[in-house]
Short mmCIF file of C-alpha atoms in Angstrom, two decimals:
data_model
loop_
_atom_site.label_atom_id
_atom_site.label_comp_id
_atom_site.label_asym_id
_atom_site.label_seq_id
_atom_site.Cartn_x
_atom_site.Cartn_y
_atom_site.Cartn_z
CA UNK Q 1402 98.65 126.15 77.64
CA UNK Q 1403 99.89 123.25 79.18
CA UNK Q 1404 100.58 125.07 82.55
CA UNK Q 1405 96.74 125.88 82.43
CA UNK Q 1406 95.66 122.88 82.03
CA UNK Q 1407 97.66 121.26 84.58
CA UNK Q 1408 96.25 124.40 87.17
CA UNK Q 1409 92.75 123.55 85.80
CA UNK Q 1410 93.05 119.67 86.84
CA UNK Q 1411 94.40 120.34 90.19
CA UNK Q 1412 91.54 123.18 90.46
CA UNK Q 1413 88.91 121.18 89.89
CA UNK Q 1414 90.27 118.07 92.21
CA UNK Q 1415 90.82 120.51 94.87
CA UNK Q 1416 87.56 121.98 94.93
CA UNK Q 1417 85.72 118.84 94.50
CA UNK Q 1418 87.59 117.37 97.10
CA UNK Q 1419 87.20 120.28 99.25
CA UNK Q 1420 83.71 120.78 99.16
CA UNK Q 1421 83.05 116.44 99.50
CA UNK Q 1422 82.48 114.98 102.65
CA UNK Q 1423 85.95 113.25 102.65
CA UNK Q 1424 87.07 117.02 104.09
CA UNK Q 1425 90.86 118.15 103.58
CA UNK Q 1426 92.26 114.38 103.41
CA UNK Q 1427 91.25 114.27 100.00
CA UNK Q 1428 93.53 117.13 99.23
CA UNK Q 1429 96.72 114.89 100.46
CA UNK Q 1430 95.84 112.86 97.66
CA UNK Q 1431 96.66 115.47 95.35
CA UNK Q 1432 100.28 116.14 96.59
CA UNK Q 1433 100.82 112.50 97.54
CA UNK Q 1434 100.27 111.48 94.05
CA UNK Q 1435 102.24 114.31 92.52
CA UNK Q 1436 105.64 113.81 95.09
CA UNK Q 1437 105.43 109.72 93.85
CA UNK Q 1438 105.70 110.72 90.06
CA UNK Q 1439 107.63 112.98 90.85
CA UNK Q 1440 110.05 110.95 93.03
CA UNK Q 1441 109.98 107.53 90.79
CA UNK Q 1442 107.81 108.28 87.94
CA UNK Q 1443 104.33 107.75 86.79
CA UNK Q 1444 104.16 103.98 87.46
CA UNK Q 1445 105.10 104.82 91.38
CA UNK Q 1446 102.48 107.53 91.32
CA UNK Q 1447 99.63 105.37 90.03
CA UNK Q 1448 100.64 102.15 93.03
CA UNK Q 1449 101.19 104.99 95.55
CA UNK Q 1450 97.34 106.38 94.17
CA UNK Q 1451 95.93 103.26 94.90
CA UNK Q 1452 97.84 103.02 98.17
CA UNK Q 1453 95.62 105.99 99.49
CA UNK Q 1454 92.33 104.44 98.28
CA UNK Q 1455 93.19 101.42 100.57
CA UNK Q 1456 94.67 103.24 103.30
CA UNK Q 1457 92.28 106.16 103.47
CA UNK Q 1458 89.10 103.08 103.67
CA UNK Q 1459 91.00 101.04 105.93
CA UNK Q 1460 92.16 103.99 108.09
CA UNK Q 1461 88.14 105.03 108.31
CA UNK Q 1462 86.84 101.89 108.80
CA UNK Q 1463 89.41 100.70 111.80
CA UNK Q 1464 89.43 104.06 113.68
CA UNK Q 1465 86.37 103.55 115.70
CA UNK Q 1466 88.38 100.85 117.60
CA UNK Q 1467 91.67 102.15 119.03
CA UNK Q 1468 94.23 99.64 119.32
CA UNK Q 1469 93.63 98.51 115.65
CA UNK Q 1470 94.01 102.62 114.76
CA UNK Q 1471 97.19 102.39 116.30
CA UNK Q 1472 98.84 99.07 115.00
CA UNK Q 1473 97.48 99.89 111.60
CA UNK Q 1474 99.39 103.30 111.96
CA UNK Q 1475 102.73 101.57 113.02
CA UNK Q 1476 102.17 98.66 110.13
CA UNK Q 1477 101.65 101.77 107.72
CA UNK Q 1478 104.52 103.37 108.44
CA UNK Q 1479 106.87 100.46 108.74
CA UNK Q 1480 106.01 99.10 105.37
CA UNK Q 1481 106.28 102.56 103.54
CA UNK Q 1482 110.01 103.01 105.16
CA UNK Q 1483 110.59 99.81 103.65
CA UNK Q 1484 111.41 101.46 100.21
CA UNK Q 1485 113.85 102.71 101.00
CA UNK Q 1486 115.10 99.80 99.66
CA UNK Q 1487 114.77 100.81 96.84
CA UNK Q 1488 114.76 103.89 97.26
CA UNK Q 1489 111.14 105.32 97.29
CA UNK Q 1490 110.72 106.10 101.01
CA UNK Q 1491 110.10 109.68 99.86
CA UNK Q 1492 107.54 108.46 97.69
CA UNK Q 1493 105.68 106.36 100.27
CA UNK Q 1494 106.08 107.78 104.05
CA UNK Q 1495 104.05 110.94 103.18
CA UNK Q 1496 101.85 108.39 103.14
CA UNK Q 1497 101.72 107.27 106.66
CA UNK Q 1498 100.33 110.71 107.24
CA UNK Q 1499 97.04 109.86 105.40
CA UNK Q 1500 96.57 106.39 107.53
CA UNK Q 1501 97.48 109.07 110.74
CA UNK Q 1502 95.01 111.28 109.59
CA UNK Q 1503 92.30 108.91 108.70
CA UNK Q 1504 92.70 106.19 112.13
CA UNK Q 1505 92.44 109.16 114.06
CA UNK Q 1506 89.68 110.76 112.37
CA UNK Q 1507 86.17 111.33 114.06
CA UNK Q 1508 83.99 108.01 113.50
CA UNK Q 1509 82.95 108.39 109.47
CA UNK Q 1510 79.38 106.75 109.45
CA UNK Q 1511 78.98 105.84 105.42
CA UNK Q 1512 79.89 106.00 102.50
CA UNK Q 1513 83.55 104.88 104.03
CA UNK Q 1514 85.02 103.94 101.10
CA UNK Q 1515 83.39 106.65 99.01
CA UNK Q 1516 86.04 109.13 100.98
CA UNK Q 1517 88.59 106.37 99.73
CA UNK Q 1518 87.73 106.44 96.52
CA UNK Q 1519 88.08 110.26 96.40
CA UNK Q 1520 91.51 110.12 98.05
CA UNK Q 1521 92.48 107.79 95.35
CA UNK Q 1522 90.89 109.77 92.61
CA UNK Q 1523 92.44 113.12 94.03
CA UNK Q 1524 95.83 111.12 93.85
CA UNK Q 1525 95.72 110.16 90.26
CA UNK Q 1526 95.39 113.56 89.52
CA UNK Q 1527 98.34 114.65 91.52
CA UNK Q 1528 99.72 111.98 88.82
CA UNK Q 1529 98.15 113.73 85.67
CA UNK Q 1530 99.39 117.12 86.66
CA UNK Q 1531 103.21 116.16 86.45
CA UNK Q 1532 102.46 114.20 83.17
CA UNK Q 1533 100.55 116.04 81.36
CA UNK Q 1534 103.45 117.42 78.94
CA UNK Q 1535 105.19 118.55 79.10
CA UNK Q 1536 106.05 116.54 82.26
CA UNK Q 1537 107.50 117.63 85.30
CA UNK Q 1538 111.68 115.76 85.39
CA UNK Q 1539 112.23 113.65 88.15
CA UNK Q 1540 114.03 115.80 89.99
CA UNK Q 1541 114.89 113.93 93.44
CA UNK Q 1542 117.68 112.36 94.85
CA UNK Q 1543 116.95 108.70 96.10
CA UNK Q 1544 118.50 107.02 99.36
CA UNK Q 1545 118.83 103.36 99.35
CA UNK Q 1546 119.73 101.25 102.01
CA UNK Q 1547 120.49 97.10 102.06
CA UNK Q 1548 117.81 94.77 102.68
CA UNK Q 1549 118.98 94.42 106.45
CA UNK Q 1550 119.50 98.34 106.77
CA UNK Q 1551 115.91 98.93 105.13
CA UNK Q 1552 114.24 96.65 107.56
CA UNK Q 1553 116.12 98.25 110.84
CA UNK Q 1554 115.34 101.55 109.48
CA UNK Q 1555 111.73 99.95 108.47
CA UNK Q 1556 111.00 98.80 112.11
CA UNK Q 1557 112.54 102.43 113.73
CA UNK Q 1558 109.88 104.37 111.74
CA UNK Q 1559 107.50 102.05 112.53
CA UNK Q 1560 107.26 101.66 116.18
CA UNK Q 1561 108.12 105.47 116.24
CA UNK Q 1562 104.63 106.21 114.53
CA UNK Q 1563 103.17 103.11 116.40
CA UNK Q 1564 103.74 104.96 119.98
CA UNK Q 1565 103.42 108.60 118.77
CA UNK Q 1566 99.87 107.53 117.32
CA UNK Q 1567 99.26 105.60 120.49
CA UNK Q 1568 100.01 108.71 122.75
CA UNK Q 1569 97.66 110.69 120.22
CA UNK Q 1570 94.96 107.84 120.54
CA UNK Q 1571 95.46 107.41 124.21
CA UNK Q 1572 95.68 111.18 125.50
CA UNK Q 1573 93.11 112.72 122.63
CA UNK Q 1574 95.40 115.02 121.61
CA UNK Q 1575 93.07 117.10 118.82
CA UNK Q 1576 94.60 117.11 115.68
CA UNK Q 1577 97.46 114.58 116.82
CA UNK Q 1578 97.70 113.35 113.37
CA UNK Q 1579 99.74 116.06 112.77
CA UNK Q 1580 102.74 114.65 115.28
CA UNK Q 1581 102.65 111.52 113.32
CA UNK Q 1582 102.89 113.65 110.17
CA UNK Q 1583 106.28 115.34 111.00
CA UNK Q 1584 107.65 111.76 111.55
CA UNK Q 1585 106.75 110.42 108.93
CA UNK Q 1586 107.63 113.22 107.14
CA UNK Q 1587 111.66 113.97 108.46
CA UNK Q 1588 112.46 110.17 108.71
CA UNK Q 1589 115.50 110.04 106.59
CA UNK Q 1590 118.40 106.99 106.80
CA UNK Q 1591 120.98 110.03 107.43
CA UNK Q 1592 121.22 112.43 110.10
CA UNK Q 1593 122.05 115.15 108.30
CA UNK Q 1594 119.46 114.63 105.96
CA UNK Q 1595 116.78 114.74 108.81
CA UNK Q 1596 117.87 117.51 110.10
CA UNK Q 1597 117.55 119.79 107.48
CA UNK Q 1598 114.36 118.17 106.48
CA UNK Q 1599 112.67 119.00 110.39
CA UNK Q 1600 114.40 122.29 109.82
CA UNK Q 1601 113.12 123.24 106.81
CA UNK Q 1602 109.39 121.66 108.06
CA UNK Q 1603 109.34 123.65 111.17
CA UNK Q 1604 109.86 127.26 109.42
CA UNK Q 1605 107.38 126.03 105.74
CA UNK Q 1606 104.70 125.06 109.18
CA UNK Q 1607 105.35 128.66 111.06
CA UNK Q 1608 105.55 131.06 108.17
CA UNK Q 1609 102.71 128.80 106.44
CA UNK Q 1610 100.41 129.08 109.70
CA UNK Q 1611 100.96 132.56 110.26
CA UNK Q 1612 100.10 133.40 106.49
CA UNK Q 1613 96.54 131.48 107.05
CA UNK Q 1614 95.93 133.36 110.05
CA UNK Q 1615 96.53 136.74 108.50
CA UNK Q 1616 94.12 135.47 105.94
CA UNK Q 1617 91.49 134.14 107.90
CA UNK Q 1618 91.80 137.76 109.80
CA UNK Q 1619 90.57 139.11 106.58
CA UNK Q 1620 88.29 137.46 104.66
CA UNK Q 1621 85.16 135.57 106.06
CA UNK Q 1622 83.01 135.09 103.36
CA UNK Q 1623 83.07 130.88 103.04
CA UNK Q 1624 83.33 130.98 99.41
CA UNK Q 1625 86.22 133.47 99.47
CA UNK Q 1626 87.75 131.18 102.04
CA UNK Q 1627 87.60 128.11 99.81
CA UNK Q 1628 89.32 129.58 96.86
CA UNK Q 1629 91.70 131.06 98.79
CA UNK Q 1630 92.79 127.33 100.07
CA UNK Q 1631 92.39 126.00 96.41
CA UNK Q 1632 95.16 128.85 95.46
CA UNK Q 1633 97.05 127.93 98.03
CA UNK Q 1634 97.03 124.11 97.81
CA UNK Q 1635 97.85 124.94 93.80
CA UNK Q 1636 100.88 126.59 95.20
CA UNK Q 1637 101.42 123.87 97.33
CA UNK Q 1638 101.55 121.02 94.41
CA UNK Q 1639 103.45 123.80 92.09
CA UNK Q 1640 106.42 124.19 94.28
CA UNK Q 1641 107.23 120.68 94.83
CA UNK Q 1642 110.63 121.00 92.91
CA UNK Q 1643 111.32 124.38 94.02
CA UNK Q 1644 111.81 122.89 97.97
CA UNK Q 1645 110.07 121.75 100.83
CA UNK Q 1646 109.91 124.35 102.54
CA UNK Q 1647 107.96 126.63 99.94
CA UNK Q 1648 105.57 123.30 99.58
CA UNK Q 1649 105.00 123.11 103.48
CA UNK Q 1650 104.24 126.21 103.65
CA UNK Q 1651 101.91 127.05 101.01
CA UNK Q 1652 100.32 123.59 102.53
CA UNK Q 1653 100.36 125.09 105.62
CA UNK Q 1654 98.42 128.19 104.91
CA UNK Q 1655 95.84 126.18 103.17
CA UNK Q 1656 95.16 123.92 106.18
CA UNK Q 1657 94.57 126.97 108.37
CA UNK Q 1658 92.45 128.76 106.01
CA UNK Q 1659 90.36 125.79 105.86
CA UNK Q 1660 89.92 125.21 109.36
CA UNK Q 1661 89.03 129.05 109.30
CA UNK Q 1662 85.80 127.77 108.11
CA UNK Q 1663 84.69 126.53 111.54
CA UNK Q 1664 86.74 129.55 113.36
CA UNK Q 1665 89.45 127.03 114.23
CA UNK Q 1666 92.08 128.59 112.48
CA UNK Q 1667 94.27 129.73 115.91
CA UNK Q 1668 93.92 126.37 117.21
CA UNK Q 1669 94.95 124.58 114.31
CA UNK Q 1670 97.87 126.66 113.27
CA UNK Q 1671 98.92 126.48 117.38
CA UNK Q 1672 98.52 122.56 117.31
CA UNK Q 1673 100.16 122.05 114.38
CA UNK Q 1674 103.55 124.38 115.00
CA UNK Q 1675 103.79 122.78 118.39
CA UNK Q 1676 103.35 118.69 117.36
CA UNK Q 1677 105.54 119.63 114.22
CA UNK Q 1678 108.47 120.79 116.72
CA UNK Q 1679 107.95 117.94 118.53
CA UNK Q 1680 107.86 115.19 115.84
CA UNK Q 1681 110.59 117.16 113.60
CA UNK Q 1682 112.74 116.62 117.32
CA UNK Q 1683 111.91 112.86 117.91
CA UNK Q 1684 113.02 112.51 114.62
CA UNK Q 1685 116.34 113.99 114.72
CA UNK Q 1686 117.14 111.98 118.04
CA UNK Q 1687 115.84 109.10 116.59
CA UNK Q 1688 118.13 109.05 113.22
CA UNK Q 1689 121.07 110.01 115.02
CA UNK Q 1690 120.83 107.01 117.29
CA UNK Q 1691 120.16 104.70 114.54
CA UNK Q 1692 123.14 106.09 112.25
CA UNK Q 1693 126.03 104.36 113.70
CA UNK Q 1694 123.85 100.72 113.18
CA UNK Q 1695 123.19 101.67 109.73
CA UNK Q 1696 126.40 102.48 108.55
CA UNK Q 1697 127.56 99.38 109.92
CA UNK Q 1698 124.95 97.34 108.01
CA UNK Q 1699 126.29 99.27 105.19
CA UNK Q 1700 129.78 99.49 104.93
CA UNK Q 1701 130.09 96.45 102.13
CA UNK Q 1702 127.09 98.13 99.96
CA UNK Q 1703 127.46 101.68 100.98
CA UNK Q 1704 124.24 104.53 101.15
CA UNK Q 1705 123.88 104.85 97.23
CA UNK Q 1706 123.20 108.82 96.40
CA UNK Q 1707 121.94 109.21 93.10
CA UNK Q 1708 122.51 112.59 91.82
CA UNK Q 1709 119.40 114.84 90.88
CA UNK Q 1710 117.78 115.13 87.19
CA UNK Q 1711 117.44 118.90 88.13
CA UNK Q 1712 119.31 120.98 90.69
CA UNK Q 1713 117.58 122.50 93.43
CA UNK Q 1714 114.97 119.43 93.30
CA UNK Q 1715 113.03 118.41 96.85
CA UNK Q 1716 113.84 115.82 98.94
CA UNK Q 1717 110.51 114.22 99.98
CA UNK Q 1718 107.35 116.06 100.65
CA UNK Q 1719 104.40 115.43 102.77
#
């Protein structure tokens, strides 16, 4: 029963958010507010829901003008590293690819922060679905770094999404966001723990993209189409603590299916593979060249590991 009702919420959100004008940004909301509870509980969850109704509005409302886009970007993503302080980066950068998403978005005309609201809204019920009992475990491992550590690793994130989004803004690379995404998404404090996060991106993203196309090939009926990427995004949300790249690529296959709507589906999966690659690279470099600094800053208070609630939990997601 409970396992219904927790498909039913996210059902409902997804369709609703599907079908609003907001398009598929409202579905981030879902698995951004699901990956925060689950990462540091519900309290997290409901600051990292309200997080997307401010960046989703501001992200809309600044991405007519382009240099504002891309310093809000870089501002973003710098300040969501910053947990990892505390060790909540895995909660928070996912977000960065929201602000991506939404400063690089086609000019929205009104109601701006009536997207925003159903960002927020689709976020608090990525929230309800892991606490409705009985309630998904926190079942991640957390990475924190020293204040001086956070803030070099803070300002590395951030001028990497600052310049990536700038290339997108400058070059009009269509759906760009998604270069910015794969940043955001890979940027770990250890090496090692990038690179199996841009590994396991890149093959959720290629197995994920061909799935979509295969369905797109099939179906074409628009209401078929929608469920389909409802199932899909439930699959998405459901596999969070099974690893990231079952959640990528259920996430994946939902995108394309949705841009299969307006017969975009080659493009988009194409697009997204190739800026994945390249941000899940970028990232790799960029970690490995910070990792002698960081280990440095903390050799008196070392990287603190804490061990998972559950084995075989995710990392981050987004």
């Amino acid at each position: 029963m409970a396992l219904a009702i927790k498909v039913l919420v996210v059902g409902l959100a997804g369709y609703l958010l599907i079908r609003s004008n907001a398009g598929t940004i409202g579905l981030f909301g879902i698995l951004l507010g699901a990956l925060a509870t689950l990462v540091g509980g519900w309290r997290t969850g409901l600051a990292v829901s309200v997080g997307c109704f401010i960046v989703a509005g501001a992200g809309l409302t600044l991405s007519a003008t382009a240099w504002a886009a891309v310093l809000f970007v870089g501002i973003v993503a710098a300040l969501c590293a910053y947990a990892s302080r505390v060790g909540l980066h895995s909660a928070w950068l996912p977000v960065v690819t929201l602000a991506a998403l939404a400063a690089t978005a086609p000019v929205v005309t009104a109601p701006i922060w009536g997207h925003a609201a159903l960002v927020g809204l689709g976020s608090l019920a990525g929230v309800l679905v892991c606490e409705i009992p009985p309630a998904m475990p926190e079942s991640t491992s957390r990475v924190m770094l020293t204040a001086t550590g956070a803030l070099i690793y803070a300002a590395a994130v951030g001028v990497s999404c600052l310049v990536a989004t700038w290339f997108v803004v400058a070059f009009r690379i269509p759906h760009g966001y998604w270069l910015i995404a794969a940043l955001a998404a890979c940027a770990q404090p250890s090496p090692s723990r990038a690179e199996d996060k841009a590994l396991q991106r890149q093959l959720g993203t290629v197995v994920g993209g061909l799935v979509g196309l295969s369905l797109t090939a099939v179906i074409h009926d628009r209401n078929a189409l929608l469920t389909a990427a409802i199932v899909l995004a439930l699959l998405g949300v459901g596999s969070l603590w099974r690893g990231y790249a079952f959640t990528i690529g259920f996430l994946a296959a939902a995108i394309v299916v949705l841009a299969g709507l307006s017969s975009t589906a080659g493009d988009v999966a194409g697009i997204r593979i190739g800026l994945n690659i390249l941000g899940g690279i970028i990232v790799i470099l960029v970690s490995a060249s910070l990792a002698p600094l960081l280990a440095r800053i903390n050799q008196r208070v070392p990287l603190v590991l804490e061990p998972a609630a559950a084995p075989g939990g995710p990392d981050t997601a987004g």
